[in-house]
Amino acid sequence: MGKTWASRLIIFTTLLFLIGPFFIIIFAGLSAGSSLSFPPQGLSLKWYLAVFEVESFRQSFTLSMFLAVCGTLCALIIGVPAAYAICRYKIPGAETIKLIVAAPIIVPGIIVGLALLRYLVVPLNFTVTLALFLAHTALVLPYAVRVVSASLENLRTDIEEAAVLLGCTRLQAFSKVVLPNIRSGILAAFILGFVTSFNQVPVSLFLSGPGVRTLPIDMLDYMEITYDPSVAALSALLAFLSMGIVFIAEKTLGFSRYV
Amino acid sequence: MSDTAVSLQNLTLAYGETVAVPSLNLDIHKGELVALLGPSGCGKTTTMRAIAGLMTPRSGTIMIDGVDVTKVSANKRGVGLVFQSYALFPHLSGFENVAFGLRLKRTPAAVITQKVEAGLELVGLSHLAERMPAELSGGQQQRLSLARSLVMEPKVLLLDEPLSNLDARLRLEMRTELQTLQRQTGITMVFVTHDQAEALALADRIVLMKDGVIEQTGTPEDLYNRPNTVFAADFVGFENIFKVSGNTASNSMVIASDTGELNLNYRSDASHLAWRPEGVIIGSGPHAGVVAGVAFAGNKREYVITTDAGKIRADVDASESAVQIGETVSFELPESSARPLREAL
Amino acid sequence: MVLPAAVFTAALFLLPVGILLSEGFKVGGEWTLAGYADFFSKPLNRTVFFRTLKLGLLVALVSAIVGYASAFCIVNLEPKQRGRIFGLVILPLMISPVARTYAWIVILGRTGIVNDAIVGLGLSDTPIRFLFTETAVFLGLLQLFMPLMIISLISSMENLPKDVIPAARVLGASWLQVFTRVILPLTREGLVLGGTLVFTGALTAYITPAILGGSKVLMLETLLYQKVNVSNDFVSAGIIATILIVMCFGANVVLRRIAKA
Ligand SMILES: Nc1ncnc2c1ncn2[C@@H]1O[C@H](COP(=O)(O)OP(=O)(O)OP(=O)(O)O)[C@@H](O)[C@H]1O
Ligand SMILES: [Mg+2]
């Protein structure tokens, strides 16, 4: 069948273009030499190990982790009730509210970062870390609302009424019946938020101070100074981390439906 | 008063500006099995939701066991509701679904186990207690939902189209089961349906609704044989309904449809007259018509006859020989099987 | 219940951004459009503006063409395989754009694969400069955003009524006609959604132009960064921000309207 061959070829070429570069990164990081090249000059794990020795990487990794975990949690804490209210009650101005909450996706991150720096950090004396935290929360919030809304839409409303008729208060009905049934949506929102926040660059670009930099920004800075394969190694490690998370999420939650 | 389980007084229910039910009055007696019957959109679900407390009435009173519960919230009313969609909790097993309400009441664990098992036994699901709702068939889900409401020992159990999601055979089966269950437990039940056969088969009393208003209430026999209005007659299978257009001589009158008239040799004071298909006599009589259609239905033949007053439906015993399409037959609309009707309430 | 979310976003997000945007309209404390006139009178700014627009459109266009081809092939796979390939398509979205862009340095750099091959094959004596060209930025952006297009095309193709394509074939349509008369109109919404995502993504990408374009191939985002960090020019920053937001919102609103029409 010529047709299946052609279609395989198209898919293969596209995937090669999309994913091929990672393999190159992985191998470039395995270089035994001291400059970036492909194919690598000899194989060794030294750059993969070297990554862990760089103090600033460790610091910025910790910060990025903190932002991704806490920012996403915070976004869920305010996002889940919002999603619930939007889905269940005909609140006046729901469209406007949805638009406001979705704004951080549409407005370019670099502008957000700059705006926060100029009007929160500088005049109000917010610490950079706090500004980063707020910015990442705002950035993740739309994803949280959207993903949780999607799983709420799929949940019948009458089970809440059934719970109330069996003696629940509205709040109990939410915690005993709604929450357990949107658990996987919330988890998916968490993962999506985590990954988005962790990989975020533009928002954090201006929001950096002495010793306070997110990991991707730190990598960018590092690349400007040195050209050794450690950034390749770190990139590969991060790629593995994301892939691992997404793979597990896909197996357990069918994650791709929420993206 | 004491034998009234539910009493609705001047109940007005509205969604925003749309009034779905204007001023409803209805008493349901203890231990009664009442069918709320009516066409789609007539306010059956709305009424049920109001009784259960899921909807606040615009005005009027709801009494349960003689107590005014109009302002009591749904979780304290002690009313059970079986949803059309069953509304089982997808994350809980069958057992836990049934135990849900009891756990909220902080019932001792031993009592819960015993009650839930008894409840599951009653609906014949003991062996499937550990299954999740998604792993049960439609009929099993329906019974689980029933058990979940029953173990709460509600003062009244409401069922919203409990059988409509089932296939024809299962529906017949569940019909009997529901009836047996009601007899066993003696619980007051109100169920919604828009299937007149179901209402006739199951109910002690039928409440026929139209546009939020009760058109007629009565036993199945009452309603089947003695509908009072054109709407009620149409709903319970009087297929030939004519307007009495005028009395001519001392002992005859004219009935009319949109297309024409027929002269009958007796008179009536009613505004309309109606005949069931089996009440029409074919093969003899003062009128003539042309057979437009005939269908064999086992024990009978179903005719459609074109007459001066439009189409008439008639059922004839299948043992009599068939009249072919296009042939002319004589027929009669006898006084004995005519049901006098009012135009409306 | 929505209040916390709305207030949070409005206070921490819309307000500061709003103030920032307003700076572009203020020169020397007065409300004026002079800043804009000034901004566009500089050739560099104009070049960057048109380059950004051009790259955005080009990336969206090429993603659409490649996207249709591969989405069509992927949709026609058997379900199990389709799921796996779909996973591979969304995988890049989950990986740090820094890592994704970095790979192109290895590929296109002076000692990268492409140059090794060119020199090795004797096509050129000296390595050719690929980095810091529009081509490099284009490739980087394409790789970054094409998955979004493929995903939205796949999901709208999955919603195609069954058998419409064979039906059109039987009625005598050529493959080109099948595409223009059946597939294209029926997947328009997916195309528009994907196009919006890719276009706005490309407009507002920072890392790719920063790494692969540097200061030789500036785009609006990198220009904005320069204005702030190098010349402390907040009027220009406000203007660029406004332009970016207007283009993004414009793309969102206009395209969505087209999709619904
Ligand atoms: N949420 C709502 N908002 C506005 N109007 C409603 C709402 N629910 C029902 N209605 C209207 O109220 C009237 C009664 O509706 P109801 O659901 O009680 O009908 P029903 O008798 O249960 O019909 P069915 O047999 O189709 O279930 C209908 O005219 C319907 O359009
Ligand atoms: Mg209903």
PDB file of N, CA and C in Angstrom, chain A residues 7 11 14 17-19 21-22 24-25 36 38 82 86 89 100 104 106 108 110-112 115-116 118-120 138 141 195 199 201 205-206 220 223 227 232 235 242-243 246 256, chain C residues 1-2 5 8-9 12-13 16-17 19-20 23 70 73 88 90-91 94-97 99 102-107 111 113 116 143 204 206-207 211 221 224-225 228-229 234 241 252:
ATOM      1  N   SER A   7       1.791   8.018   4.282  1.00  0.00           N
ATOM      2  CA  SER A   7       1.290   8.615   5.509  1.00  0.00           C
ATOM      3  C   SER A   7       2.271   8.361   6.667  1.00  0.00           C
ATOM      4  N   ILE A  11       4.130  11.292   8.960  1.00  0.00           N
ATOM      5  CA  ILE A  11       4.118  11.306  10.418  1.00  0.00           C
ATOM      6  C   ILE A  11       5.541  11.245  10.961  1.00  0.00           C
ATOM      7  N   THR A  14       7.410  14.560  10.521  1.00  0.00           N
ATOM      8  CA  THR A  14       6.931  15.567  11.460  1.00  0.00           C
ATOM      9  C   THR A  14       7.471  15.308  12.856  1.00  0.00           C
ATOM     10  N   PHE A  17      11.064  16.134  13.250  1.00  0.00           N
ATOM     11  CA  PHE A  17      11.271  17.565  13.408  1.00  0.00           C
ATOM     12  C   PHE A  17      10.923  18.016  14.823  1.00  0.00           C
ATOM     13  N   LEU A  18       9.856  17.434  15.376  1.00  0.00           N
ATOM     14  CA  LEU A  18       9.392  17.882  16.683  1.00  0.00           C
ATOM     15  C   LEU A  18      10.220  17.304  17.823  1.00  0.00           C
ATOM     16  N   ILE A  19      10.592  16.042  17.687  1.00  0.00           N
ATOM     17  CA  ILE A  19      11.214  15.370  18.830  1.00  0.00           C
ATOM     18  C   ILE A  19      12.694  15.111  18.615  1.00  0.00           C
ATOM     19  N   PRO A  21      15.274  16.823  17.884  1.00  0.00           N
ATOM     20  CA  PRO A  21      16.241  17.668  18.595  1.00  0.00           C
ATOM     21  C   PRO A  21      16.548  17.214  20.016  1.00  0.00           C
ATOM     22  N   PHE A  22      15.578  16.570  20.680  1.00  0.00           N
ATOM     23  CA  PHE A  22      15.884  16.107  22.043  1.00  0.00           C
ATOM     24  C   PHE A  22      16.962  15.076  22.081  1.00  0.00           C
ATOM     25  N   ILE A  24      19.290  14.773  20.098  1.00  0.00           N
ATOM     26  CA  ILE A  24      20.553  15.464  19.900  1.00  0.00           C
ATOM     27  C   ILE A  24      21.040  16.073  21.210  1.00  0.00           C
ATOM     28  N   ILE A  25      20.108  16.685  21.926  1.00  0.00           N
ATOM     29  CA  ILE A  25      20.460  17.275  23.220  1.00  0.00           C
ATOM     30  C   ILE A  25      21.016  16.223  24.163  1.00  0.00           C
ATOM     31  N   LEU A  36      30.432  22.281  23.128  1.00  0.00           N
ATOM     32  CA  LEU A  36      29.188  21.695  22.650  1.00  0.00           C
ATOM     33  C   LEU A  36      29.351  21.245  21.213  1.00  0.00           C
ATOM     34  N   PHE A  38      28.006  18.013  18.148  1.00  0.00           N
ATOM     35  CA  PHE A  38      27.309  16.769  17.848  1.00  0.00           C
ATOM     36  C   PHE A  38      27.831  16.246  16.528  1.00  0.00           C
ATOM     37  N   ALA A  82     -13.927  28.913  41.886  1.00  0.00           N
ATOM     38  CA  ALA A  82     -14.335  29.746  40.759  1.00  0.00           C
ATOM     39  C   ALA A  82     -14.923  28.888  39.648  1.00  0.00           C
ATOM     40  N   ILE A  86     -18.755  29.045  38.290  1.00  0.00           N
ATOM     41  CA  ILE A  86     -19.030  29.358  36.888  1.00  0.00           C
ATOM     42  C   ILE A  86     -19.862  28.254  36.241  1.00  0.00           C
ATOM     43  N   TYR A  89     -23.652  27.844  38.761  1.00  0.00           N
ATOM     44  CA  TYR A  89     -24.616  28.905  38.997  1.00  0.00           C
ATOM     45  C   TYR A  89     -24.591  29.866  37.834  1.00  0.00           C
ATOM     46  N   ILE A 100     -11.661  37.749  32.447  1.00  0.00           N
ATOM     47  CA  ILE A 100     -10.641  38.284  33.358  1.00  0.00           C
ATOM     48  C   ILE A 100      -9.692  37.180  33.780  1.00  0.00           C
ATOM     49  N   PRO A 104      -4.449  36.138  31.738  1.00  0.00           N
ATOM     50  CA  PRO A 104      -3.010  35.835  31.800  1.00  0.00           C
ATOM     51  C   PRO A 104      -2.529  34.923  30.681  1.00  0.00           C
ATOM     52  N   ILE A 106      -3.568  35.170  27.560  1.00  0.00           N
ATOM     53  CA  ILE A 106      -3.489  35.950  26.323  1.00  0.00           C
ATOM     54  C   ILE A 106      -2.416  37.037  26.401  1.00  0.00           C
ATOM     55  N   PRO A 108       0.960  38.632  26.880  1.00  0.00           N
ATOM     56  CA  PRO A 108       2.320  38.082  26.865  1.00  0.00           C
ATOM     57  C   PRO A 108       3.005  38.182  28.221  1.00  0.00           C
ATOM     58  N   ILE A 110       6.036  38.463  29.222  1.00  0.00           N
ATOM     59  CA  ILE A 110       7.093  39.431  29.481  1.00  0.00           C
ATOM     60  C   ILE A 110       6.502  40.742  29.982  1.00  0.00           C
ATOM     61  N   ILE A 111       5.315  41.061  29.471  1.00  0.00           N
ATOM     62  CA  ILE A 111       4.653  42.301  29.876  1.00  0.00           C
ATOM     63  C   ILE A 111       4.195  42.193  31.331  1.00  0.00           C
ATOM     64  N   VAL A 112       3.673  41.015  31.660  1.00  0.00           N
ATOM     65  CA  VAL A 112       3.240  40.793  33.038  1.00  0.00           C
ATOM     66  C   VAL A 112       4.408  40.953  33.988  1.00  0.00           C
ATOM     67  N   ALA A 115       5.411  44.552  34.257  1.00  0.00           N
ATOM     68  CA  ALA A 115       4.414  45.330  34.987  1.00  0.00           C
ATOM     69  C   ALA A 115       4.516  45.072  36.481  1.00  0.00           C
ATOM     70  N   LEU A 116       4.664  43.814  36.846  1.00  0.00           N
ATOM     71  CA  LEU A 116       4.760  43.495  38.267  1.00  0.00           C
ATOM     72  C   LEU A 116       6.018  44.100  38.870  1.00  0.00           C
ATOM     73  N   ARG A 118       7.610  46.791  37.936  1.00  0.00           N
ATOM     74  CA  ARG A 118       7.554  48.236  38.031  1.00  0.00           C
ATOM     75  C   ARG A 118       6.501  48.741  39.008  1.00  0.00           C
ATOM     76  N   TYR A 119       5.408  47.996  39.138  1.00  0.00           N
ATOM     77  CA  TYR A 119       4.330  48.567  39.942  1.00  0.00           C
ATOM     78  C   TYR A 119       4.056  47.818  41.236  1.00  0.00           C
ATOM     79  N   LEU A 120       4.675  46.671  41.412  1.00  0.00           N
ATOM     80  CA  LEU A 120       4.530  46.000  42.710  1.00  0.00           C
ATOM     81  C   LEU A 120       5.847  45.960  43.452  1.00  0.00           C
ATOM     82  N   ALA A 138      -1.021  33.597  39.106  1.00  0.00           N
ATOM     83  CA  ALA A 138      -1.947  34.189  38.146  1.00  0.00           C
ATOM     84  C   ALA A 138      -1.848  33.490  36.799  1.00  0.00           C
ATOM     85  N   LEU A 141      -3.552  30.033  37.067  1.00  0.00           N
ATOM     86  CA  LEU A 141      -4.980  30.097  37.395  1.00  0.00           C
ATOM     87  C   LEU A 141      -5.908  29.784  36.211  1.00  0.00           C
ATOM     88  N   VAL A 195       3.879  22.051  35.155  1.00  0.00           N
ATOM     89  CA  VAL A 195       4.765  22.066  33.990  1.00  0.00           C
ATOM     90  C   VAL A 195       4.834  23.470  33.387  1.00  0.00           C
ATOM     91  N   ASN A 199       8.343  25.650  33.436  1.00  0.00           N
ATOM     92  CA  ASN A 199       9.025  25.976  32.186  1.00  0.00           C
ATOM     93  C   ASN A 199       8.911  27.440  31.798  1.00  0.00           C
ATOM     94  N   VAL A 201       9.313  31.167  31.101  1.00  0.00           N
ATOM     95  CA  VAL A 201      10.432  32.098  31.037  1.00  0.00           C
ATOM     96  C   VAL A 201       9.997  33.566  31.051  1.00  0.00           C
ATOM     97  N   LEU A 205      11.406  36.774  33.496  1.00  0.00           N
ATOM     98  CA  LEU A 205      12.568  37.434  32.898  1.00  0.00           C
ATOM     99  C   LEU A 205      13.004  38.664  33.688  1.00  0.00           C
ATOM    100  N   PHE A 206      12.031  39.523  33.986  1.00  0.00           N
ATOM    101  CA  PHE A 206      12.383  40.742  34.704  1.00  0.00           C
ATOM    102  C   PHE A 206      12.366  40.530  36.210  1.00  0.00           C
ATOM    103  N   LEU A 220      19.482  30.283  30.833  1.00  0.00           N
ATOM    104  CA  LEU A 220      19.744  31.280  29.784  1.00  0.00           C
ATOM    105  C   LEU A 220      21.000  32.087  30.113  1.00  0.00           C
ATOM    106  N   MET A 223      24.150  30.068  29.696  1.00  0.00           N
ATOM    107  CA  MET A 223      24.504  29.861  28.289  1.00  0.00           C
ATOM    108  C   MET A 223      25.246  31.045  27.705  1.00  0.00           C
ATOM    109  N   TYR A 227      29.879  27.843  27.057  1.00  0.00           N
ATOM    110  CA  TYR A 227      29.322  27.101  25.948  1.00  0.00           C
ATOM    111  C   TYR A 227      29.504  25.609  26.164  1.00  0.00           C
ATOM    112  N   ALA A 232      23.118  21.441  27.969  1.00  0.00           N
ATOM    113  CA  ALA A 232      22.486  20.352  27.220  1.00  0.00           C
ATOM    114  C   ALA A 232      22.093  19.222  28.163  1.00  0.00           C
ATOM    115  N   SER A 235      19.186  20.335  30.262  1.00  0.00           N
ATOM    116  CA  SER A 235      17.972  20.324  29.443  1.00  0.00           C
ATOM    117  C   SER A 235      17.443  18.910  29.292  1.00  0.00           C
ATOM    118  N   SER A 242      10.035  16.005  32.853  1.00  0.00           N
ATOM    119  CA  SER A 242       8.695  16.311  32.333  1.00  0.00           C
ATOM    120  C   SER A 242       8.069  15.083  31.690  1.00  0.00           C
ATOM    121  N   MET A 243       8.901  14.393  30.892  1.00  0.00           N
ATOM    122  CA  MET A 243       8.367  13.213  30.207  1.00  0.00           C
ATOM    123  C   MET A 243       7.867  12.194  31.211  1.00  0.00           C
ATOM    124  N   VAL A 246       4.598  13.415  32.707  1.00  0.00           N
ATOM    125  CA  VAL A 246       3.502  13.339  31.751  1.00  0.00           C
ATOM    126  C   VAL A 246       3.147  11.891  31.430  1.00  0.00           C
ATOM    127  N   SER A 256      -3.912  13.428  28.271  1.00  0.00           N
ATOM    128  CA  SER A 256      -3.949  14.205  27.023  1.00  0.00           C
ATOM    129  C   SER A 256      -5.322  14.809  26.758  1.00  0.00           C
TER     130      SER A 256
ATOM    131  N   MET C   1     -17.908  33.011  45.192  1.00  0.00           N
ATOM    132  CA  MET C   1     -16.867  31.992  45.020  1.00  0.00           C
ATOM    133  C   MET C   1     -15.899  32.336  43.904  1.00  0.00           C
ATOM    134  N   VAL C   2     -16.387  33.033  42.877  1.00  0.00           N
ATOM    135  CA  VAL C   2     -15.468  33.418  41.804  1.00  0.00           C
ATOM    136  C   VAL C   2     -14.694  34.660  42.201  1.00  0.00           C
ATOM    137  N   ALA C   5     -10.798  34.585  42.741  1.00  0.00           N
ATOM    138  CA  ALA C   5     -10.058  34.415  41.497  1.00  0.00           C
ATOM    139  C   ALA C   5     -10.086  35.688  40.670  1.00  0.00           C
ATOM    140  N   PHE C   8      -8.134  38.518  42.433  1.00  0.00           N
ATOM    141  CA  PHE C   8      -6.711  38.208  42.375  1.00  0.00           C
ATOM    142  C   PHE C   8      -6.141  38.591  41.016  1.00  0.00           C
ATOM    143  N   THR C   9      -6.799  38.098  39.972  1.00  0.00           N
ATOM    144  CA  THR C   9      -6.281  38.370  38.632  1.00  0.00           C
ATOM    145  C   THR C   9      -6.355  39.858  38.312  1.00  0.00           C
ATOM    146  N   LEU C  12      -3.642  41.843  40.628  1.00  0.00           N
ATOM    147  CA  LEU C  12      -2.231  41.555  40.464  1.00  0.00           C
ATOM    148  C   LEU C  12      -1.823  41.503  39.020  1.00  0.00           C
ATOM    149  N   PHE C  13      -2.798  41.638  38.150  1.00  0.00           N
ATOM    150  CA  PHE C  13      -2.494  41.312  36.792  1.00  0.00           C
ATOM    151  C   PHE C  13      -2.958  42.412  35.872  1.00  0.00           C
ATOM    152  N   PRO C  16      -1.616  46.249  37.057  1.00  0.00           N
ATOM    153  CA  PRO C  16      -0.240  46.609  36.682  1.00  0.00           C
ATOM    154  C   PRO C  16      -0.042  46.648  35.170  1.00  0.00           C
ATOM    155  N   VAL C  17      -0.610  45.660  34.485  1.00  0.00           N
ATOM    156  CA  VAL C  17      -0.437  45.633  33.032  1.00  0.00           C
ATOM    157  C   VAL C  17      -1.074  46.873  32.413  1.00  0.00           C
ATOM    158  N   ILE C  19      -1.456  49.815  33.762  1.00  0.00           N
ATOM    159  CA  ILE C  19      -0.609  50.997  33.992  1.00  0.00           C
ATOM    160  C   ILE C  19       0.561  50.991  33.009  1.00  0.00           C
ATOM    161  N   LEU C  20       1.124  49.791  32.830  1.00  0.00           N
ATOM    162  CA  LEU C  20       2.269  49.692  31.927  1.00  0.00           C
ATOM    163  C   LEU C  20       1.891  50.137  30.515  1.00  0.00           C
ATOM    164  N   GLU C  23       1.680  53.799  29.872  1.00  0.00           N
ATOM    165  CA  GLU C  23       2.923  54.570  29.776  1.00  0.00           C
ATOM    166  C   GLU C  23       3.252  54.939  28.339  1.00  0.00           C
ATOM    167  N   SER C  70      -0.081  16.041   8.528  1.00  0.00           N
ATOM    168  CA  SER C  70       0.177  15.035   9.553  1.00  0.00           C
ATOM    169  C   SER C  70      -1.074  14.728  10.363  1.00  0.00           C
ATOM    170  N   CYS C  73      -3.042  12.179   8.480  1.00  0.00           N
ATOM    171  CA  CYS C  73      -2.443  10.846   8.572  1.00  0.00           C
ATOM    172  C   CYS C  73      -2.654  10.249   9.955  1.00  0.00           C
ATOM    173  N   LEU C  88       3.107  11.566  21.534  1.00  0.00           N
ATOM    174  CA  LEU C  88       4.402  12.074  21.083  1.00  0.00           C
ATOM    175  C   LEU C  88       4.288  13.511  20.580  1.00  0.00           C
ATOM    176  N   ILE C  90       2.144  15.811  21.737  1.00  0.00           N
ATOM    177  CA  ILE C  90       2.008  16.783  22.832  1.00  0.00           C
ATOM    178  C   ILE C  90       3.230  16.786  23.751  1.00  0.00           C
ATOM    179  N   LEU C  91       4.040  15.755  23.638  1.00  0.00           N
ATOM    180  CA  LEU C  91       5.212  15.664  24.513  1.00  0.00           C
ATOM    181  C   LEU C  91       6.060  16.939  24.505  1.00  0.00           C
ATOM    182  N   MET C  94       5.364  19.799  26.811  1.00  0.00           N
ATOM    183  CA  MET C  94       5.598  19.665  28.237  1.00  0.00           C
ATOM    184  C   MET C  94       7.053  19.917  28.595  1.00  0.00           C
ATOM    185  N   ILE C  95       7.866  20.105  27.586  1.00  0.00           N
ATOM    186  CA  ILE C  95       9.294  20.219  27.845  1.00  0.00           C
ATOM    187  C   ILE C  95       9.727  21.672  27.759  1.00  0.00           C
ATOM    188  N   SER C  96      10.646  22.034  28.610  1.00  0.00           N
ATOM    189  CA  SER C  96      11.089  23.424  28.699  1.00  0.00           C
ATOM    190  C   SER C  96      11.476  23.987  27.343  1.00  0.00           C
ATOM    191  N   PRO C  97      10.910  25.137  27.009  1.00  0.00           N
ATOM    192  CA  PRO C  97      11.266  25.780  25.734  1.00  0.00           C
ATOM    193  C   PRO C  97      12.755  26.086  25.662  1.00  0.00           C
ATOM    194  N   ALA C  99      15.126  24.134  26.707  1.00  0.00           N
ATOM    195  CA  ALA C  99      15.729  22.902  26.207  1.00  0.00           C
ATOM    196  C   ALA C  99      15.425  22.727  24.730  1.00  0.00           C
ATOM    197  N   TYR C 102      17.445  25.147  22.725  1.00  0.00           N
ATOM    198  CA  TYR C 102      18.870  24.896  22.850  1.00  0.00           C
ATOM    199  C   TYR C 102      19.333  23.881  21.816  1.00  0.00           C
ATOM    200  N   ALA C 103      18.473  22.924  21.534  1.00  0.00           N
ATOM    201  CA  ALA C 103      18.842  21.878  20.582  1.00  0.00           C
ATOM    202  C   ALA C 103      19.253  22.480  19.239  1.00  0.00           C
ATOM    203  N   TRP C 104      18.612  23.586  18.874  1.00  0.00           N
ATOM    204  CA  TRP C 104      18.912  24.162  17.557  1.00  0.00           C
ATOM    205  C   TRP C 104      20.313  24.737  17.499  1.00  0.00           C
ATOM    206  N   ILE C 105      20.833  25.114  18.655  1.00  0.00           N
ATOM    207  CA  ILE C 105      22.218  25.586  18.659  1.00  0.00           C
ATOM    208  C   ILE C 105      23.130  24.441  18.252  1.00  0.00           C
ATOM    209  N   VAL C 106      22.821  23.279  18.819  1.00  0.00           N
ATOM    210  CA  VAL C 106      23.642  22.109  18.499  1.00  0.00           C
ATOM    211  C   VAL C 106      23.505  21.752  17.022  1.00  0.00           C
ATOM    212  N   ILE C 107      22.316  21.959  16.494  1.00  0.00           N
ATOM    213  CA  ILE C 107      22.104  21.567  15.098  1.00  0.00           C
ATOM    214  C   ILE C 107      22.673  22.603  14.136  1.00  0.00           C
ATOM    215  N   THR C 111      29.762  24.514  14.698  1.00  0.00           N
ATOM    216  CA  THR C 111      30.254  23.139  14.675  1.00  0.00           C
ATOM    217  C   THR C 111      29.087  22.164  14.798  1.00  0.00           C
ATOM    218  N   ILE C 113      25.598  19.947  13.490  1.00  0.00           N
ATOM    219  CA  ILE C 113      25.451  18.846  12.540  1.00  0.00           C
ATOM    220  C   ILE C 113      25.403  19.336  11.107  1.00  0.00           C
ATOM    221  N   ASP C 116      28.741  20.587   9.900  1.00  0.00           N
ATOM    222  CA  ASP C 116      29.644  19.441   9.751  1.00  0.00           C
ATOM    223  C   ASP C 116      29.365  18.738   8.433  1.00  0.00           C
ATOM    224  N   GLN C 143       9.104  24.678  15.380  1.00  0.00           N
ATOM    225  CA  GLN C 143       9.179  23.469  16.186  1.00  0.00           C
ATOM    226  C   GLN C 143       8.443  23.654  17.510  1.00  0.00           C
ATOM    227  N   THR C 204       4.743  36.225  20.754  1.00  0.00           N
ATOM    228  CA  THR C 204       5.127  36.528  22.124  1.00  0.00           C
ATOM    229  C   THR C 204       6.217  35.622  22.660  1.00  0.00           C
ATOM    230  N   TYR C 206       9.750  34.502  23.651  1.00  0.00           N
ATOM    231  CA  TYR C 206      10.946  35.269  23.974  1.00  0.00           C
ATOM    232  C   TYR C 206      12.212  34.454  23.747  1.00  0.00           C
ATOM    233  N   ILE C 207      12.194  33.225  24.241  1.00  0.00           N
ATOM    234  CA  ILE C 207      13.415  32.440  24.270  1.00  0.00           C
ATOM    235  C   ILE C 207      13.980  32.193  22.877  1.00  0.00           C
ATOM    236  N   ILE C 211      17.629  33.315  21.884  1.00  0.00           N
ATOM    237  CA  ILE C 211      18.750  32.383  21.715  1.00  0.00           C
ATOM    238  C   ILE C 211      19.167  32.275  20.262  1.00  0.00           C
ATOM    239  N   GLU C 221       9.452  41.014  21.294  1.00  0.00           N
ATOM    240  CA  GLU C 221       9.712  40.670  22.692  1.00  0.00           C
ATOM    241  C   GLU C 221      11.156  40.969  23.077  1.00  0.00           C
ATOM    242  N   LEU C 224      11.656  44.607  23.307  1.00  0.00           N
ATOM    243  CA  LEU C 224      11.124  45.130  24.563  1.00  0.00           C
ATOM    244  C   LEU C 224      12.132  44.944  25.691  1.00  0.00           C
ATOM    245  N   TYR C 225      12.716  43.761  25.720  1.00  0.00           N
ATOM    246  CA  TYR C 225      13.679  43.451  26.774  1.00  0.00           C
ATOM    247  C   TYR C 225      14.851  44.416  26.698  1.00  0.00           C
ATOM    248  N   VAL C 228      14.054  47.962  27.874  1.00  0.00           N
ATOM    249  CA  VAL C 228      14.003  48.102  29.322  1.00  0.00           C
ATOM    250  C   VAL C 228      15.397  47.951  29.923  1.00  0.00           C
ATOM    251  N   ASN C 229      16.074  46.877  29.556  1.00  0.00           N
ATOM    252  CA  ASN C 229      17.311  46.569  30.257  1.00  0.00           C
ATOM    253  C   ASN C 229      18.495  47.386  29.790  1.00  0.00           C
ATOM    254  N   PHE C 234      10.927  53.266  29.037  1.00  0.00           N
ATOM    255  CA  PHE C 234       9.650  52.637  29.386  1.00  0.00           C
ATOM    256  C   PHE C 234       8.512  53.079  28.487  1.00  0.00           C
ATOM    257  N   ALA C 241       4.450  46.732  24.330  1.00  0.00           N
ATOM    258  CA  ALA C 241       3.489  45.895  25.055  1.00  0.00           C
ATOM    259  C   ALA C 241       2.098  46.076  24.476  1.00  0.00           C
ATOM    260  N   ASN C 252      -7.159  36.859  18.411  1.00  0.00           N
ATOM    261  CA  ASN C 252      -8.165  36.046  19.105  1.00  0.00           C
ATOM    262  C   ASN C 252      -9.578  36.397  18.680  1.00  0.00           C
TER     263      ASN C 252
END
